[in-house]
Amino acid sequence: MCQNNPTMNETFSRAAMLLLTVAVSYRPVHADDTNATLRYGHDVAAVPRFMFPQGLPSLELTTAPLSAGEIERSWQLAMDYFHGVDHDLAAEFSPVREWQIIGPFPSGEGLAGHAAAFPPEQGIDLNAEYDGAGGKVKWQAYRVPGNDLGVDFKALYTPGEQVTAYALTYVDSPIEQTVQLRFGSNDSGKVWVGGRLVDDFNRESWCVLDRDIVTVTLPKGRTPVLAKATTGVGAWALALRFTDANGNPIGSLSFSATP
């Protein structure tokens, strides 16, 4: 649904938030992300990405090989936001919506929980119960509501600081195929596909859609995908989707919260 005639106050508010987001987005940029540009000067693209759960566009630096069409579309969505035109971002990006979730687990100081191997990393047992932060925790089926782009752990769990949680989904592919796994978390995060670690982001970050882009091969049939998010303070969330090389959702894939 689009809002085509925003008021002056609405437009100003969106413009102010966009400028603030652009400024803040540079704070977590890490040297590892920009090594290619430091060497060659041309391998980093500045691309607007949407943050979850804030719903704001954030200007991100990426070394991922993005197509011109994807970069143009990203800028168009950000500028539409600036002009007060609302898009159904969930329909646009098709993030995973069907999950099993578990948490919170105690992380300790900083992001210490990122390196800790809590029980879900040691084996998946959807009927198990574990000691968590503040009491027993167990897996629960969860469907991302409405137009949300991911799992907002902060809204689901207490305590919500210096903690870790996991989200598990099962992806069905009709054929073996090479795809892109795109992931964002607040703060640090990891992703395993079929039990193999494919993404490991170990520092503070907003949960930015498509922050990490990893090429993976999905076998024919059903494959478990386990994601982890560890937070220090503030927001706590993750968002994950699968795309082709141009950032388009793959219609042949389906997702389930059950094995």
Coordinates of C-alpha atoms in Angstrom, one line a residue:
M1 CA 0.0 0.0 0.0
C2 CA 1.4 3.4 -0.9
Q3 CA 0.9 6.8 0.6
N4 CA 1.2 9.2 -2.3
N5 CA 0.5 12.6 -0.7
P6 CA 2.5 12.9 2.6
T7 CA 2.2 16.0 4.7
M8 CA 5.1 18.4 5.0
N9 CA 5.7 17.2 8.6
E10 CA 5.7 13.6 7.5
T11 CA 8.2 14.3 4.7
F12 CA 10.4 16.3 7.0
S13 CA 10.3 13.6 9.6
R14 CA 11.3 10.9 7.1
A15 CA 14.1 13.1 5.7
A16 CA 15.5 13.8 9.1
M17 CA 15.4 10.1 10.1
L18 CA 17.0 9.2 6.8
L19 CA 19.9 11.7 7.3
L20 CA 20.4 10.5 10.9
T21 CA 20.4 6.9 9.8
V22 CA 22.9 7.6 7.1
A23 CA 25.2 9.3 9.6
V24 CA 24.8 6.6 12.3
S25 CA 25.3 3.8 9.8
Y26 CA 28.9 4.6 9.4
R27 CA 29.7 4.1 13.1
P28 CA 29.8 0.3 13.0
V29 CA 31.8 0.1 9.7
H30 CA 34.8 -2.1 10.4
A31 CA 38.2 -2.2 8.7
D32 CA 37.5 -5.7 7.5
D33 CA 34.6 -4.5 5.4
T34 CA 36.7 -2.0 3.6
N35 CA 40.0 -3.8 3.0
A36 CA 39.2 -4.2 -0.7
T37 CA 38.6 -0.5 -1.2
L38 CA 41.7 0.4 0.8
R39 CA 43.7 -1.7 -1.6
Y40 CA 42.0 -1.0 -4.9
G41 CA 39.7 2.0 -4.3
H42 CA 36.7 0.8 -6.3
D43 CA 35.4 -2.4 -4.8
V44 CA 32.9 -1.0 -2.2
A45 CA 29.4 0.0 -3.1
A46 CA 27.3 2.4 -0.9
V47 CA 23.8 0.8 -0.9
P48 CA 20.7 1.7 1.2
R49 CA 19.5 -1.2 3.3
F50 CA 16.5 -1.4 5.6
M51 CA 17.0 -1.9 9.3
F52 CA 14.8 -4.2 11.3
P53 CA 12.8 -3.6 13.5
Q54 CA 13.2 0.2 13.0
G55 CA 12.1 0.1 9.3
L56 CA 14.5 2.8 8.4
P57 CA 16.8 2.9 5.4
S58 CA 20.5 2.8 6.3
L59 CA 23.4 3.6 3.9
E60 CA 25.7 0.6 4.1
L61 CA 29.1 -0.1 2.6
T62 CA 29.4 -3.5 1.0
T63 CA 32.0 -5.4 -0.9
A64 CA 29.4 -7.9 -2.2
P65 CA 29.2 -8.1 -6.0
L66 CA 25.8 -6.5 -6.5
S67 CA 24.2 -6.0 -9.9
A68 CA 23.5 -2.5 -11.2
G69 CA 19.8 -3.3 -11.1
E70 CA 19.8 -4.3 -7.4
I71 CA 21.7 -1.2 -6.4
E72 CA 19.3 1.0 -8.4
R73 CA 16.3 -0.7 -6.8
S74 CA 17.7 -0.3 -3.3
W75 CA 18.2 3.5 -3.9
Q76 CA 14.7 3.7 -5.3
L77 CA 13.2 2.1 -2.2
A78 CA 15.2 4.5 0.0
M79 CA 14.2 7.6 -1.9
D80 CA 10.5 6.4 -1.9
Y81 CA 10.8 6.3 1.9
F82 CA 12.2 9.8 1.8
H83 CA 9.2 11.0 -0.2
G84 CA 6.7 9.3 2.0
V85 CA 5.9 6.4 -0.4
D86 CA 5.4 3.2 1.7
H87 CA 6.2 -0.2 0.3
D88 CA 5.3 -3.7 1.6
L89 CA 8.9 -4.6 2.3
A90 CA 8.0 -8.1 3.4
A91 CA 6.5 -8.8 0.0
E92 CA 9.4 -7.0 -1.7
F93 CA 12.2 -9.0 0.0
S94 CA 10.4 -12.3 1.0
P95 CA 12.3 -13.0 4.3
V96 CA 11.9 -16.3 6.0
R97 CA 8.8 -16.1 8.2
E98 CA 8.5 -19.7 9.6
W99 CA 10.7 -20.4 12.5
Q100 CA 11.3 -22.3 15.7
I101 CA 12.9 -20.0 18.2
I102 CA 14.6 -20.5 21.6
G103 CA 16.2 -18.2 24.2
P104 CA 17.4 -16.2 26.0
F105 CA 20.7 -17.7 26.9
P106 CA 23.1 -15.7 29.1
S107 CA 25.8 -14.0 27.0
G108 CA 27.9 -12.2 29.7
E109 CA 29.9 -9.1 29.1
G110 CA 30.0 -7.6 25.7
L111 CA 29.2 -10.2 23.0
A112 CA 30.8 -13.2 24.8
G113 CA 27.8 -15.3 23.9
H114 CA 28.7 -15.2 20.2
A115 CA 31.6 -17.5 20.8
A116 CA 29.8 -19.7 23.3
A117 CA 28.3 -23.0 21.9
F118 CA 24.9 -23.1 23.6
P119 CA 22.8 -26.4 23.3
P120 CA 21.2 -25.6 19.9
E121 CA 24.7 -25.6 18.3
Q122 CA 25.4 -29.0 19.8
G123 CA 22.4 -30.7 18.2
I124 CA 18.7 -29.9 17.5
D125 CA 16.1 -31.5 19.8
L126 CA 12.8 -29.6 19.5
N127 CA 11.5 -31.3 22.5
A128 CA 14.4 -30.4 24.8
E129 CA 14.4 -27.9 27.6
Y130 CA 17.5 -26.0 28.7
D131 CA 18.7 -23.6 31.4
G132 CA 18.5 -20.1 30.0
A133 CA 18.9 -16.5 31.3
G134 CA 16.3 -16.3 34.0
G135 CA 14.8 -19.8 33.8
K136 CA 14.1 -22.8 31.6
V137 CA 13.9 -22.3 27.8
K138 CA 12.5 -24.4 25.0
W139 CA 11.8 -24.3 21.3
Q140 CA 8.6 -22.5 20.3
A141 CA 7.1 -22.2 16.8
Y142 CA 7.0 -18.6 15.6
R143 CA 5.7 -17.0 12.5
V144 CA 7.0 -13.5 11.7
P145 CA 3.9 -11.2 12.0
G146 CA 2.4 -8.8 9.5
N147 CA 4.9 -7.0 7.4
D148 CA 7.9 -7.5 9.7
L149 CA 11.2 -8.5 8.1
G150 CA 12.5 -10.8 10.8
V151 CA 12.5 -12.0 14.4
D152 CA 12.4 -9.2 17.0
F153 CA 13.8 -11.1 20.0
K154 CA 13.7 -7.9 22.1
A155 CA 9.9 -7.9 21.9
L156 CA 9.7 -11.6 22.8
Y157 CA 12.2 -12.3 25.5
T158 CA 13.2 -11.1 29.0
P159 CA 16.0 -10.3 29.8
G160 CA 16.8 -8.6 26.6
E161 CA 20.4 -7.5 27.1
Q162 CA 23.7 -9.4 27.1
V163 CA 21.8 -12.5 25.8
T164 CA 21.7 -14.9 22.9
A165 CA 18.9 -16.6 21.0
Y166 CA 18.5 -18.9 18.1
A167 CA 16.0 -19.3 15.2
L168 CA 15.6 -22.5 13.2
T169 CA 13.9 -23.0 9.9
Y170 CA 13.8 -25.8 7.3
V171 CA 14.1 -24.9 3.6
D172 CA 12.7 -27.1 0.9
S173 CA 14.4 -27.0 -2.5
P174 CA 13.0 -29.0 -5.5
I175 CA 16.5 -29.3 -7.0
E176 CA 20.1 -28.8 -5.9
Q177 CA 20.8 -25.2 -6.6
T178 CA 23.3 -22.5 -5.7
V179 CA 21.7 -19.5 -4.0
Q180 CA 22.6 -16.5 -1.9
L181 CA 21.9 -16.5 1.8
R182 CA 21.4 -12.9 3.1
F183 CA 21.5 -12.3 6.8
G184 CA 21.4 -9.5 9.3
S185 CA 21.5 -9.5 13.1
N186 CA 21.7 -7.2 16.1
D187 CA 24.3 -7.5 17.3
S188 CA 26.6 -10.4 16.3
G189 CA 25.3 -13.4 14.4
K190 CA 26.0 -16.8 12.9
V191 CA 24.2 -19.0 10.4
W192 CA 24.5 -22.8 9.8
V193 CA 23.1 -24.5 6.7
G194 CA 22.8 -28.2 7.0
G195 CA 25.0 -28.1 10.1
R196 CA 27.8 -26.2 8.4
L197 CA 28.7 -22.7 9.5
V198 CA 28.4 -20.4 6.5
D199 CA 28.3 -16.9 8.2
D200 CA 30.1 -15.6 11.3
F201 CA 29.7 -11.9 12.1
N202 CA 31.4 -11.2 15.4
R203 CA 30.9 -7.5 16.2
E204 CA 28.2 -4.9 17.0
S205 CA 25.8 -4.1 14.3
W206 CA 22.3 -3.0 13.5
C207 CA 20.0 -5.7 12.1
V208 CA 20.3 -4.6 8.5
L209 CA 18.6 -6.7 5.8
D210 CA 21.2 -8.2 3.5
R211 CA 24.1 -7.1 5.6
D212 CA 25.9 -10.4 5.0
I213 CA 25.7 -12.1 1.6
V214 CA 27.0 -15.7 1.3
T215 CA 26.8 -18.1 -1.6
V216 CA 25.6 -21.6 -0.6
T217 CA 24.5 -24.7 -2.3
L218 CA 21.1 -26.1 -1.2
P219 CA 20.6 -29.8 -1.8
K220 CA 17.4 -31.2 -3.2
G221 CA 14.9 -31.7 -0.4
R222 CA 14.7 -30.3 3.2
T223 CA 17.7 -28.6 4.9
P224 CA 17.8 -27.1 8.4
V225 CA 19.0 -23.5 8.7
L226 CA 20.0 -22.3 12.2
A227 CA 20.6 -18.7 12.9
K228 CA 22.0 -17.1 16.1
A229 CA 21.9 -13.5 17.4
T230 CA 23.8 -12.1 20.4
T231 CA 23.1 -8.6 21.7
G232 CA 24.8 -6.4 24.2
V233 CA 22.4 -3.5 24.8
G234 CA 19.6 -2.0 22.7
A235 CA 17.8 -3.8 19.9
W236 CA 18.0 -7.6 19.4
A237 CA 16.8 -9.1 16.2
L238 CA 17.7 -11.2 13.1
A239 CA 16.5 -11.3 9.5
L240 CA 17.3 -13.9 6.8
R241 CA 16.4 -14.6 3.2
F242 CA 17.5 -16.5 0.2
T243 CA 17.9 -14.9 -3.2
D244 CA 19.4 -15.3 -6.7
A245 CA 22.6 -13.5 -7.6
N246 CA 20.6 -10.3 -8.3
G247 CA 18.8 -10.2 -5.0
N248 CA 15.5 -11.6 -6.2
P249 CA 13.6 -14.0 -4.0
I250 CA 13.6 -17.6 -5.2
G251 CA 10.0 -18.7 -5.8
S252 CA 10.8 -22.4 -5.8
L253 CA 11.9 -22.4 -2.2
S254 CA 9.5 -23.0 0.7
F255 CA 10.1 -22.9 4.4
S256 CA 8.7 -24.8 7.4
A257 CA 9.2 -24.7 11.2
T258 CA 9.0 -28.5 11.3
P259 CA 11.6 -31.1 10.2

